[in-house]
Coordinates of C-alpha atoms and ligand atoms in Angstrom, one line a residue:
M1003 CA 0.0 0.0 0.0
D1004 CA 1.4 3.4 -0.9
A1005 CA 0.6 5.5 2.1
V1006 CA 2.6 8.6 2.8
S1007 CA 2.3 8.1 6.6
T1008 CA 0.9 5.1 8.3
E1009 CA -0.3 4.1 11.7
S1010 CA -1.1 0.5 12.5
F1011 CA -4.6 0.3 13.9
A1012 CA -6.0 -2.9 12.5
A1013 CA -4.6 -5.9 10.8
D1014 CA -3.3 -5.1 7.3
V1015 CA -5.1 -1.7 7.1
E1016 CA -3.0 1.5 7.0
R1017 CA -4.2 5.0 7.2
L1018 CA -3.7 7.1 4.1
D1019 CA -2.7 10.7 4.5
A1020 CA -5.6 12.0 2.5
E1021 CA -7.6 15.1 3.3
P1022 CA -10.7 16.0 1.4
V1023 CA -10.4 19.3 -0.5
N1024 CA -13.7 20.4 1.0
S1025 CA -15.3 18.9 4.0
V1026 CA -17.4 19.5 7.1
R1027 CA -14.3 20.1 9.2
L1028 CA -12.4 22.1 6.5
R1029 CA -15.3 24.0 4.8
Q1030 CA -13.9 26.1 1.9
P1031 CA -15.5 29.1 0.4
L1032 CA -17.0 28.2 -3.0
Y1033 CA -14.5 30.2 -5.0
A1034 CA -11.4 29.2 -3.0
P1035 CA -8.2 28.5 -5.0
R1036 CA -8.1 24.9 -6.3
K1037 CA -6.4 22.3 -4.2
K1038 CA -4.8 19.6 -6.4
I1039 CA -6.4 16.1 -6.2
F1040 CA -4.3 13.0 -6.8
P1041 CA -6.9 10.2 -7.0
K1042 CA -5.5 6.8 -6.0
R1043 CA -6.2 3.9 -8.3
A1044 CA -9.2 2.0 -7.1
E1045 CA -9.9 -1.7 -7.6
G1046 CA -13.2 -3.5 -7.4
R1047 CA -16.4 -4.3 -9.2
Y1048 CA -17.5 -0.7 -9.8
R1049 CA -14.0 0.2 -11.1
T1050 CA -14.2 -2.8 -13.5
F1051 CA -17.6 -1.7 -14.6
K1052 CA -16.3 1.8 -15.2
W1053 CA -13.4 0.4 -17.3
I1054 CA -15.9 -1.5 -19.5
V1055 CA -18.2 1.5 -19.9
M1056 CA -15.2 3.7 -20.7
A1057 CA -14.0 1.2 -23.4
I1058 CA -17.5 1.0 -24.9
T1059 CA -18.2 4.8 -24.9
L1060 CA -14.7 5.7 -26.3
G1061 CA -14.9 2.9 -28.8
I1062 CA -18.3 4.1 -30.1
Y1063 CA -17.1 7.7 -30.2
Y1064 CA -13.8 7.2 -32.1
L1065 CA -14.8 4.3 -34.4
T1066 CA -18.4 5.1 -35.4
P1067 CA -17.5 7.5 -38.3
F1068 CA -15.5 4.7 -39.9
I1069 CA -18.4 2.2 -40.0
R1070 CA -19.6 1.9 -43.6
W1071 CA -23.2 1.3 -44.7
D1072 CA -24.1 0.6 -48.3
R1073 CA -27.0 2.8 -49.5
G1074 CA -26.4 2.3 -53.2
P1075 CA -24.4 4.4 -55.6
Y1076 CA -26.4 7.6 -55.0
A1077 CA -25.9 8.1 -51.3
P1078 CA -22.9 8.3 -48.9
D1079 CA -21.7 5.0 -47.5
Q1080 CA -20.9 6.3 -44.0
A1081 CA -23.2 4.7 -41.4
V1082 CA -23.5 7.9 -39.3
L1083 CA -23.2 11.1 -41.1
V1084 CA -24.4 14.7 -40.7
D1085 CA -24.3 15.8 -44.3
V1086 CA -24.4 19.5 -43.9
A1087 CA -24.1 20.3 -47.6
S1088 CA -27.2 18.2 -48.5
R1089 CA -28.8 19.0 -45.2
R1090 CA -29.3 15.4 -44.4
F1091 CA -28.7 13.1 -41.4
F1092 CA -27.8 9.5 -42.1
F1093 CA -28.0 6.9 -39.3
F1094 CA -27.5 3.4 -40.7
F1095 CA -30.7 2.6 -42.6
I1096 CA -32.5 5.9 -41.5
E1097 CA -32.2 9.1 -43.5
I1098 CA -33.6 12.2 -42.0
W1099 CA -34.4 15.4 -44.0
P1100 CA -34.5 18.8 -42.4
Q1101 CA -38.4 18.8 -42.5
E1102 CA -38.2 15.6 -40.5
F1103 CA -36.3 17.1 -37.7
Y1104 CA -39.2 16.4 -35.4
L1105 CA -37.7 12.8 -35.3
V1106 CA -34.5 14.2 -33.8
A1107 CA -36.5 16.3 -31.4
G1108 CA -38.3 13.1 -30.4
L1109 CA -35.0 11.4 -29.7
L1110 CA -34.0 14.4 -27.5
V1111 CA -37.3 14.1 -25.6
M1112 CA -36.5 10.4 -25.2
A1113 CA -33.0 11.2 -23.9
G1114 CA -34.6 13.6 -21.4
F1115 CA -37.1 11.1 -20.1
G1116 CA -34.3 8.5 -20.0
L1117 CA -32.2 10.8 -17.9
F1118 CA -35.2 11.5 -15.5
L1119 CA -35.7 7.7 -15.2
I1120 CA -32.1 7.0 -14.6
T1121 CA -31.7 9.8 -12.1
S1122 CA -34.9 9.0 -10.1
T1123 CA -33.7 5.4 -9.8
V1124 CA -29.9 5.2 -9.6
G1125 CA -29.1 8.9 -9.0
R1126 CA -26.2 10.5 -10.9
A1127 CA -25.3 7.3 -12.7
W1128 CA -24.9 9.5 -15.9
C1129 CA -22.3 11.7 -14.1
G1130 CA -20.4 8.7 -12.6
Y1131 CA -20.2 6.4 -15.5
T1132 CA -21.0 7.9 -19.0
C1133 CA -20.7 11.6 -18.9
P1134 CA -17.9 12.6 -21.4
Q1135 CA -16.2 14.7 -18.8
T1136 CA -16.0 11.7 -16.4
V1137 CA -14.9 9.3 -19.2
W1138 CA -12.2 11.7 -20.5
V1139 CA -10.9 12.6 -17.1
D1140 CA -10.6 8.8 -16.4
L1141 CA -8.7 8.4 -19.6
F1142 CA -6.3 11.3 -18.8
L1143 CA -5.8 9.8 -15.3
V1144 CA -4.8 6.5 -16.9
V1145 CA -2.0 8.3 -18.8
E1146 CA -1.0 10.3 -15.7
R1147 CA -0.7 7.2 -13.6
A1148 CA 1.2 5.3 -16.3
I1149 CA 3.8 8.1 -16.5
E1150 CA 4.0 9.5 -13.0
G1151 CA 2.8 6.6 -10.9
D1152 CA -0.1 6.3 -8.4
R1153 CA -1.2 8.8 -5.8
N1154 CA 1.9 9.1 -3.6
A1155 CA 4.3 9.1 -6.4
R1156 CA 2.4 11.9 -8.1
M1157 CA 2.2 13.9 -4.9
K1158 CA 5.9 13.5 -4.4
L1159 CA 6.7 14.5 -8.0
D1160 CA 4.4 17.5 -7.8
A1161 CA 6.1 18.7 -4.7
A1162 CA 9.6 18.1 -6.1
P1163 CA 11.7 20.8 -7.8
Y1164 CA 11.9 20.6 -11.6
T1165 CA 14.6 18.1 -12.6
A1166 CA 15.3 16.5 -16.0
D1167 CA 13.2 13.5 -14.8
K1168 CA 10.2 15.6 -13.7
I1169 CA 10.4 17.8 -16.9
G1170 CA 10.5 14.6 -19.0
K1171 CA 7.5 13.0 -17.3
R1172 CA 5.5 16.2 -17.5
V1173 CA 6.3 16.7 -21.2
A1174 CA 5.4 13.1 -22.0
K1175 CA 2.1 13.4 -20.0
H1176 CA 1.0 16.6 -21.6
A1177 CA 2.1 15.4 -25.1
I1178 CA -0.1 12.3 -24.8
W1179 CA -3.0 14.4 -23.4
I1180 CA -2.7 16.7 -26.3
A1181 CA -2.6 13.7 -28.7
I1182 CA -5.8 12.4 -27.1
A1183 CA -7.4 15.8 -27.3
V1184 CA -6.5 16.1 -31.0
A1185 CA -8.0 12.6 -31.7
T1186 CA -11.1 13.7 -29.8
G1187 CA -11.6 16.8 -31.9
G1188 CA -10.7 14.9 -35.1
A1189 CA -13.2 12.2 -34.4
W1190 CA -15.9 14.9 -34.0
I1191 CA -15.5 16.3 -37.4
F1192 CA -15.5 12.9 -39.0
Y1193 CA -19.2 12.8 -38.2
F1194 CA -19.7 15.6 -40.7
A1195 CA -17.9 14.3 -43.8
D1196 CA -16.6 11.1 -45.3
A1197 CA -14.2 10.1 -42.4
P1198 CA -11.5 8.2 -44.4
T1199 CA -11.3 11.0 -47.0
L1200 CA -11.3 13.7 -44.4
A1201 CA -8.6 12.0 -42.4
V1202 CA -6.3 11.9 -45.4
D1203 CA -7.1 15.6 -46.2
L1204 CA -6.5 16.7 -42.7
V1205 CA -3.0 15.1 -42.7
K1206 CA -2.1 16.5 -46.1
G1207 CA -3.4 19.9 -45.2
D1208 CA -6.1 19.8 -47.8
A1209 CA -9.1 20.0 -45.5
A1210 CA -11.3 23.1 -45.2
P1211 CA -10.2 25.7 -42.7
I1212 CA -13.3 25.2 -40.6
A1213 CA -12.2 21.6 -40.1
Y1214 CA -8.9 22.7 -38.6
I1215 CA -10.6 25.4 -36.5
T1216 CA -13.1 22.9 -35.1
V1217 CA -10.3 20.4 -34.3
A1218 CA -8.3 23.2 -32.6
V1219 CA -11.2 24.3 -30.5
L1220 CA -12.1 20.8 -29.4
T1221 CA -8.5 20.0 -28.7
A1222 CA -8.2 23.0 -26.5
T1223 CA -11.5 22.2 -24.6
T1224 CA -10.7 18.5 -24.2
Y1225 CA -7.2 19.2 -22.9
T1226 CA -8.3 22.0 -20.6
F1227 CA -11.5 20.3 -19.2
G1228 CA -10.2 16.7 -19.1
G1229 CA -6.5 17.3 -18.2
L1230 CA -6.4 20.6 -16.3
M1231 CA -9.7 21.5 -14.8
R1232 CA -11.1 18.0 -14.1
E1233 CA -13.4 18.0 -11.1
Q1234 CA -13.9 21.8 -11.3
V1235 CA -16.0 21.3 -14.5
C1236 CA -18.4 19.2 -12.5
T1237 CA -18.4 21.4 -9.4
Y1238 CA -18.5 24.9 -11.0
M1239 CA -19.5 24.7 -14.6
C1240 CA -22.0 21.9 -15.1
P1241 CA -25.7 22.7 -14.3
W1242 CA -26.6 19.0 -14.0
P1243 CA -25.7 18.6 -10.3
R1244 CA -28.2 21.4 -9.5
I1245 CA -30.9 20.0 -11.8
Q1246 CA -30.6 16.4 -10.6
A1247 CA -31.0 17.3 -7.0
A1248 CA -34.6 18.2 -7.9
M1249 CA -35.1 14.8 -9.4
L1250 CA -34.0 12.6 -6.5
D1251 CA -36.4 11.4 -4.0
E1252 CA -36.2 9.3 -0.8
N1253 CA -36.2 6.1 -2.9
S1254 CA -33.4 7.1 -5.4
L1255 CA -30.1 5.3 -5.0
T1256 CA -27.1 7.4 -4.0
V1257 CA -23.6 6.5 -2.8
T1258 CA -24.0 6.6 0.9
Y1259 CA -21.7 6.2 3.9
N1260 CA -23.8 4.1 6.3
D1261 CA -22.8 5.8 9.5
W1262 CA -25.3 3.8 11.4
R1263 CA -22.8 0.9 11.2
G1264 CA -19.6 3.0 10.7
E1265 CA -19.8 5.2 13.8
P1266 CA -18.2 5.8 16.1
R1267 CA -15.2 5.5 13.9
T1268 CA -11.8 4.8 15.3
R1269 CA -8.2 4.2 14.1
H1270 CA -7.6 2.0 17.1
A1271 CA -10.3 -0.7 16.7
K1272 CA -8.2 -3.4 18.4
K1273 CA -7.3 -1.2 21.3
A1274 CA -11.0 -0.1 21.7
A1275 CA -12.1 -3.8 21.5
A1276 CA -9.5 -4.7 24.2
E1277 CA -11.0 -2.0 26.4
G1278 CA -14.5 -3.3 25.8
L1279 CA -15.6 -0.2 23.9
S1280 CA -18.1 -0.6 21.1
V1281 CA -16.9 1.0 17.9
G1282 CA -18.3 1.2 14.4
D1283 CA -16.9 -0.4 11.3
C1284 CA -15.1 2.6 10.0
V1285 CA -11.4 2.5 10.8
D1286 CA -10.8 6.0 9.6
C1287 CA -8.3 4.8 7.0
N1288 CA -9.2 7.5 4.4
A1289 CA -9.1 5.0 1.6
C1290 CA -12.4 6.3 0.4
V1291 CA -11.1 9.9 0.4
A1292 CA -7.8 8.9 -1.4
V1293 CA -9.6 7.3 -4.4
C1294 CA -12.3 10.0 -4.8
P1295 CA -11.8 11.9 -8.1
M1296 CA -13.7 14.8 -6.6
G1297 CA -11.5 15.0 -3.5
I1298 CA -14.4 14.8 -1.0
D1299 CA -15.1 12.7 2.0
I1300 CA -18.3 10.7 1.5
R1301 CA -18.6 10.3 5.3
D1302 CA -19.6 14.0 5.4
G1303 CA -22.9 12.9 3.8
Q1304 CA -24.5 13.8 0.4
Q1305 CA -22.6 16.5 -1.4
L1306 CA -23.1 18.4 -4.6
E1307 CA -19.6 17.4 -5.7
C1308 CA -20.2 13.7 -5.5
I1309 CA -20.7 12.2 -9.0
T1310 CA -21.6 8.8 -7.6
C1311 CA -18.7 7.1 -9.4
A1312 CA -18.8 4.5 -6.5
L1313 CA -15.0 4.2 -6.4
C1314 CA -15.2 4.9 -2.6
I1315 CA -17.4 1.8 -2.4
D1316 CA -14.7 -0.2 -4.0
A1317 CA -12.0 1.2 -1.7
C1318 CA -14.0 0.6 1.4
D1319 CA -15.1 -2.8 0.4
G1320 CA -11.4 -3.7 0.0
V1321 CA -10.8 -2.4 3.6
M1322 CA -13.8 -4.4 4.9
D1323 CA -12.5 -7.5 3.1
K1324 CA -9.1 -7.1 4.9
L1325 CA -10.8 -6.7 8.2
G1326 CA -13.1 -9.6 7.6
R1327 CA -16.3 -7.5 7.9
D1328 CA -19.3 -7.3 5.8
R1329 CA -19.0 -5.2 2.7
G1330 CA -21.2 -2.2 2.2
L1331 CA -20.1 0.3 4.8
I1332 CA -20.2 2.7 1.9
S1333 CA -22.9 1.5 -0.6
Y1334 CA -25.6 2.5 -3.0
A1335 CA -28.6 3.1 -0.7
T1336 CA -31.8 5.0 -0.7
L1337 CA -32.5 7.8 1.8
A1338 CA -35.5 5.9 3.0
D1339 CA -33.4 2.8 3.9
Y1340 CA -30.7 5.0 5.4
E1341 CA -33.1 6.8 7.7
T1342 CA -34.8 3.5 8.8
N1343 CA -31.4 2.1 9.6
M1344 CA -30.3 5.2 11.5
R1345 CA -33.5 5.0 13.6
L1346 CA -32.8 1.3 14.4
A1347 CA -29.1 2.0 15.3
A1348 CA -29.7 5.1 17.4
G1349 CA -28.8 4.8 21.0
E1350 CA -30.2 6.9 23.9
D1351 CA -28.1 9.9 22.9
G1352 CA -29.4 9.6 19.3
R1353 CA -26.0 8.5 18.0
P1354 CA -25.4 5.2 16.3
D1355 CA -24.7 2.5 18.9
P1356 CA -22.8 -0.5 17.5
R1357 CA -24.4 -2.8 20.0
R1358 CA -27.8 -2.2 18.4
V1359 CA -26.3 -2.9 14.9
R1360 CA -24.4 -6.2 15.5
Q1361 CA -25.3 -9.4 17.1
P1362 CA -22.9 -11.0 19.6
D1363 CA -21.6 -13.2 16.7
G1364 CA -20.7 -10.0 14.7
R1365 CA -23.5 -10.3 12.2
I1366 CA -25.7 -7.3 11.4
F1367 CA -29.2 -7.6 12.7
D1368 CA -31.6 -8.8 10.0
A1369 CA -34.0 -5.9 10.8
F1370 CA -31.6 -3.5 9.0
A1371 CA -32.8 -2.6 5.6
R1372 CA -30.8 -3.8 2.6
F1373 CA -31.1 -2.7 -1.0
N1374 CA -33.6 -4.6 -3.1
L1375 CA -34.1 -4.0 -6.8
R1376 CA -37.9 -3.9 -6.4
K1377 CA -37.5 -0.6 -4.5
L1378 CA -36.6 1.1 -7.7
I1379 CA -40.0 0.1 -9.3
R1380 CA -42.5 2.7 -8.1
P1381 CA -45.2 4.9 -9.7
R1382 CA -42.7 7.6 -10.6
T1383 CA -40.4 5.3 -12.5
F1384 CA -43.4 3.7 -14.3
V1385 CA -44.5 7.2 -15.5
Y1386 CA -41.0 8.0 -16.8
A1387 CA -40.6 4.5 -18.4
G1388 CA -44.1 4.8 -19.9
A1389 CA -43.5 8.3 -21.3
W1390 CA -40.1 7.2 -22.7
S1391 CA -41.7 4.2 -24.4
L1392 CA -44.5 6.2 -25.8
V1393 CA -42.2 8.7 -27.4
G1394 CA -40.1 5.8 -28.8
L1395 CA -43.2 4.2 -30.3
A1396 CA -44.2 7.6 -31.8
I1397 CA -40.8 7.9 -33.4
V1398 CA -40.9 4.4 -34.8
Y1399 CA -44.4 5.1 -36.2
G1400 CA -43.2 8.4 -37.6
L1401 CA -40.3 6.7 -39.3
L1402 CA -42.5 3.9 -40.8
A1403 CA -45.3 6.2 -41.9
R1404 CA -43.4 9.1 -43.3
D1405 CA -43.6 10.1 -47.0
R1406 CA -40.6 9.4 -49.2
L1407 CA -42.3 11.3 -52.1
E1408 CA -43.7 14.8 -51.7
V1409 CA -45.3 17.4 -53.9
N1410 CA -45.6 21.1 -53.0
V1411 CA -47.2 23.7 -55.3
L1412 CA -47.0 27.5 -55.3
H1413 CA -49.6 29.3 -57.4
D1414 CA -48.4 32.4 -59.3
R1415 CA -49.6 35.5 -57.5
N1416 CA -48.9 38.1 -60.2
P1417 CA -50.7 37.6 -62.6
Q1418 CA -53.0 35.0 -61.0
Y1419 CA -54.4 34.2 -64.5
V1420 CA -54.0 35.1 -68.1
V1421 CA -56.9 35.1 -70.6
L1422 CA -55.6 33.7 -74.0
S1423 CA -56.8 34.9 -77.4
D1424 CA -59.2 31.9 -77.8
G1425 CA -60.9 32.9 -74.5
S1426 CA -59.4 30.0 -72.5
V1427 CA -57.7 30.9 -69.1
R1428 CA -54.2 29.9 -68.1
N1429 CA -52.7 29.8 -64.5
G1430 CA -49.0 29.3 -63.7
Y1431 CA -47.6 27.1 -60.9
T1432 CA -44.3 26.2 -59.4
V1433 CA -44.4 22.5 -58.7
K1434 CA -41.8 21.1 -56.3
L1435 CA -41.2 17.3 -56.4
L1436 CA -39.2 15.8 -53.5
N1437 CA -37.6 12.4 -54.0
K1438 CA -36.5 11.3 -50.5
I1439 CA -34.9 8.0 -51.5
P1440 CA -31.3 7.6 -52.7
E1441 CA -32.4 6.3 -56.1
P1442 CA -33.6 8.1 -59.3
R1443 CA -37.2 7.6 -60.1
T1444 CA -39.8 8.5 -62.7
I1445 CA -42.7 10.5 -61.3
I1446 CA -46.0 10.8 -63.0
V1447 CA -47.7 14.2 -62.4
T1448 CA -51.5 14.2 -63.1
L1449 CA -54.2 16.8 -63.0
Q1450 CA -57.2 15.6 -61.0
G1451 CA -60.5 17.6 -61.4
L1452 CA -60.7 20.9 -63.4
R1453 CA -62.7 19.6 -66.3
G1454 CA -61.2 19.9 -69.7
A1455 CA -57.9 21.4 -68.4
E1456 CA -54.5 20.4 -69.7
M1457 CA -51.0 21.4 -68.7
N1458 CA -47.6 22.3 -70.2
V1459 CA -44.3 22.0 -68.4
V1460 CA -41.5 24.3 -69.2
G1461 CA -38.5 22.3 -70.3
I1462 CA -40.4 19.2 -71.2
N1463 CA -41.1 19.0 -74.8
Q1464 CA -44.5 17.3 -75.0
P1465 CA -47.9 18.4 -76.1
A1466 CA -50.4 19.7 -73.6
D1467 CA -51.9 16.9 -71.6
R1468 CA -53.4 16.0 -68.3
A1469 CA -50.4 14.0 -67.2
F1470 CA -46.7 13.9 -67.8
A1471 CA -43.7 12.0 -66.6
V1472 CA -40.5 13.5 -65.1
E1473 CA -37.2 12.1 -64.0
V1474 CA -36.2 13.1 -60.4
E1475 CA -32.6 12.5 -59.2
P1476 CA -31.9 10.6 -56.1
D1477 CA -32.4 12.5 -52.8
R1478 CA -33.2 15.7 -54.7
L1479 CA -35.8 18.4 -55.0
K1480 CA -37.0 19.0 -58.5
T1481 CA -38.7 22.3 -59.3
L1482 CA -41.0 22.6 -62.4
R1483 CA -42.8 25.5 -64.0
V1484 CA -46.3 24.3 -65.0
F1485 CA -49.0 26.1 -66.9
V1486 CA -52.5 24.8 -66.6
R1487 CA -55.0 25.9 -69.3
Q1488 CA -58.8 25.5 -69.1
P1489 CA -61.1 26.1 -72.1
R1490 CA -63.6 28.9 -71.6
E1491 CA -66.6 26.6 -71.9
H1492 CA -65.5 24.5 -68.9
I1493 CA -64.8 27.4 -66.5
A1494 CA -67.4 26.8 -63.7
A1495 CA -66.3 29.4 -61.1
T1496 CA -63.8 32.2 -60.5
S1497 CA -61.9 29.9 -58.1
Q1498 CA -62.0 26.1 -58.7
P1499 CA -60.1 23.5 -56.6
F1500 CA -58.2 20.7 -58.2
R1501 CA -55.4 18.4 -57.4
F1502 CA -51.9 17.7 -58.5
V1503 CA -51.3 14.0 -58.0
V1504 CA -47.8 12.6 -58.1
E1505 CA -47.1 8.9 -58.3
D1506 CA -44.1 6.6 -58.6
K1507 CA -45.4 3.6 -60.6
S1508 CA -42.7 1.3 -59.4
S1509 CA -43.2 1.8 -55.6
F1510 CA -46.9 2.9 -55.8
E1511 CA -46.0 5.8 -53.6
T1512 CA -48.3 8.9 -54.2
D1513 CA -48.8 12.3 -52.8
T1514 CA -51.4 15.0 -53.7
Y1515 CA -51.6 18.8 -53.4
L1516 CA -54.9 20.7 -53.4
A1517 CA -54.5 23.8 -55.6
T1518 CA -56.9 26.4 -57.0
F1519 CA -57.5 27.6 -60.5
E1520 CA -58.4 31.3 -60.8
A1521 CA -60.4 32.9 -63.6
P1522 CA -62.0 36.3 -64.1
E1523 CA -65.8 36.7 -63.8
A1524 CA -66.0 37.7 -67.4
A1525 CA -64.6 34.4 -68.6
R1526 CA -67.5 32.3 -67.4
Ligands
SF4_656 S1 -17.6 10.4 -2.8 FE1 -17.4 8.3 -3.7 S2 -19.0 8.2 -5.3 FE2 -18.8 10.4 -4.7 S3 -17.3 11.2 -6.2 FE3 -16.1 10.5 -4.5 S4 -15.5 8.4 -4.9 FE4 -17.2 8.9 -6.3
SF4_657 S1 -15.5 4.6 5.2 FE1 -14.3 2.7 4.7 S2 -12.6 3.5 3.4 FE2 -13.6 5.3 4.3 S3 -12.3 5.7 6.1 FE3 -14.0 4.4 6.8 S4 -13.2 2.3 6.6 FE4 -11.8 3.5 5.5

């Protein structure tokens, strides 16, 4: 164990010289100068879970732009692509047009309900496991530990004067941090263009200036937030700790120091036992403080800074294992369970009395509440899960039911009509055909209604008719100038409704637009 100073107080457990940067005993003003934190490496089931989450989230972020997805010869083959030039978003087999942005809005609403659900059940799990700030700080710490060592070595190095060794380590650490930051910024822009092509262009200096500017900005923010500012981003900059406090209730899980079994704490458990004193399970070893990336002491109770990363649980479980005591002195617990247990453990003076917690054989009394998964299932979580599912179903329905062929028509305003020499009346229209699939298709445009009327299309060399065919390129909007002429004897009113019907004969997709045909009173 890498303690700076140790005092033997229990078999195999040493006290770490770790002070929280902010605590009940050493309460700092909010805007106090930063105290450096040197988190010790934790080991245990939560740390392992965090490594797995970290590998998955980083893998998804860095590799997704390089996944290919065949959409045929007329569409990009990048699985996830925000195609700014064509104003299109591609996500595997889904293609979203700007007018379908409601689908993205639906996904954001789902993300919101998902966050409410997660927070009301397992507290700040987002902060502790998947928030990019947490993941990148973890990654930067991996580099720092690999180069400078674990907590005590880093503290020693930090306090030491600059020597060739210290300068070399610092240069190596910051160089790798900057390389990670560049890769992070680079990966981001790969979502906005063909990733392999852009990667080559970036290296050759052929990419657009905006690409370099974006990479530079994201490199600077990643390096600053992940490497230099770390816990300060969570404590001072992020609004989420404030918002999530309003979402927790007495049945939400939070990382909790169970002082009902930990107090009174002592560093001299053996001596106390020899003197017949009853003491709690906490041996005041500070292992939980030493691993905390936020530099706090969970034994002070719930704190805004706590991101519920659960590393203090791992550290304390390790200590409990060494002492041969039950794990869970620090654990995920609900406020309701904690208060129940505190009531059960309270002695006459209102403080926890270890004799009310443990049976003579050392086991904790069965009456003490323990976490049960069923406690997370309650009306509130049902409401969130239901709302989340409903929005999800609405998105799926929206995706399946959306039109892939659309027609929009603008009637000429000036003039609204023209009376021709034979007495017939002509109206002009701008017809917009939207082909939303990545394949060319032949669209038949037909007049429906408007007795005796025919149309001509500018640029299509065919006699006036009630229908015409037009080729529309893949994923394109085609604009046509159409003139509709109705013989005088068929004009029934000054304003007659009729329809433009568009149809793709191969897929049987159709769309219609209700238009009006205007004529002067005198033409009737
Ligand atoms: S107190 Fe525990 S759970 Fe909270 S941030 Fe520190 S190590 Fe993570
Ligand atoms: S809570 Fe656990 S890790 Fe923290 S000081 Fe007490 S025994 Fe050590």
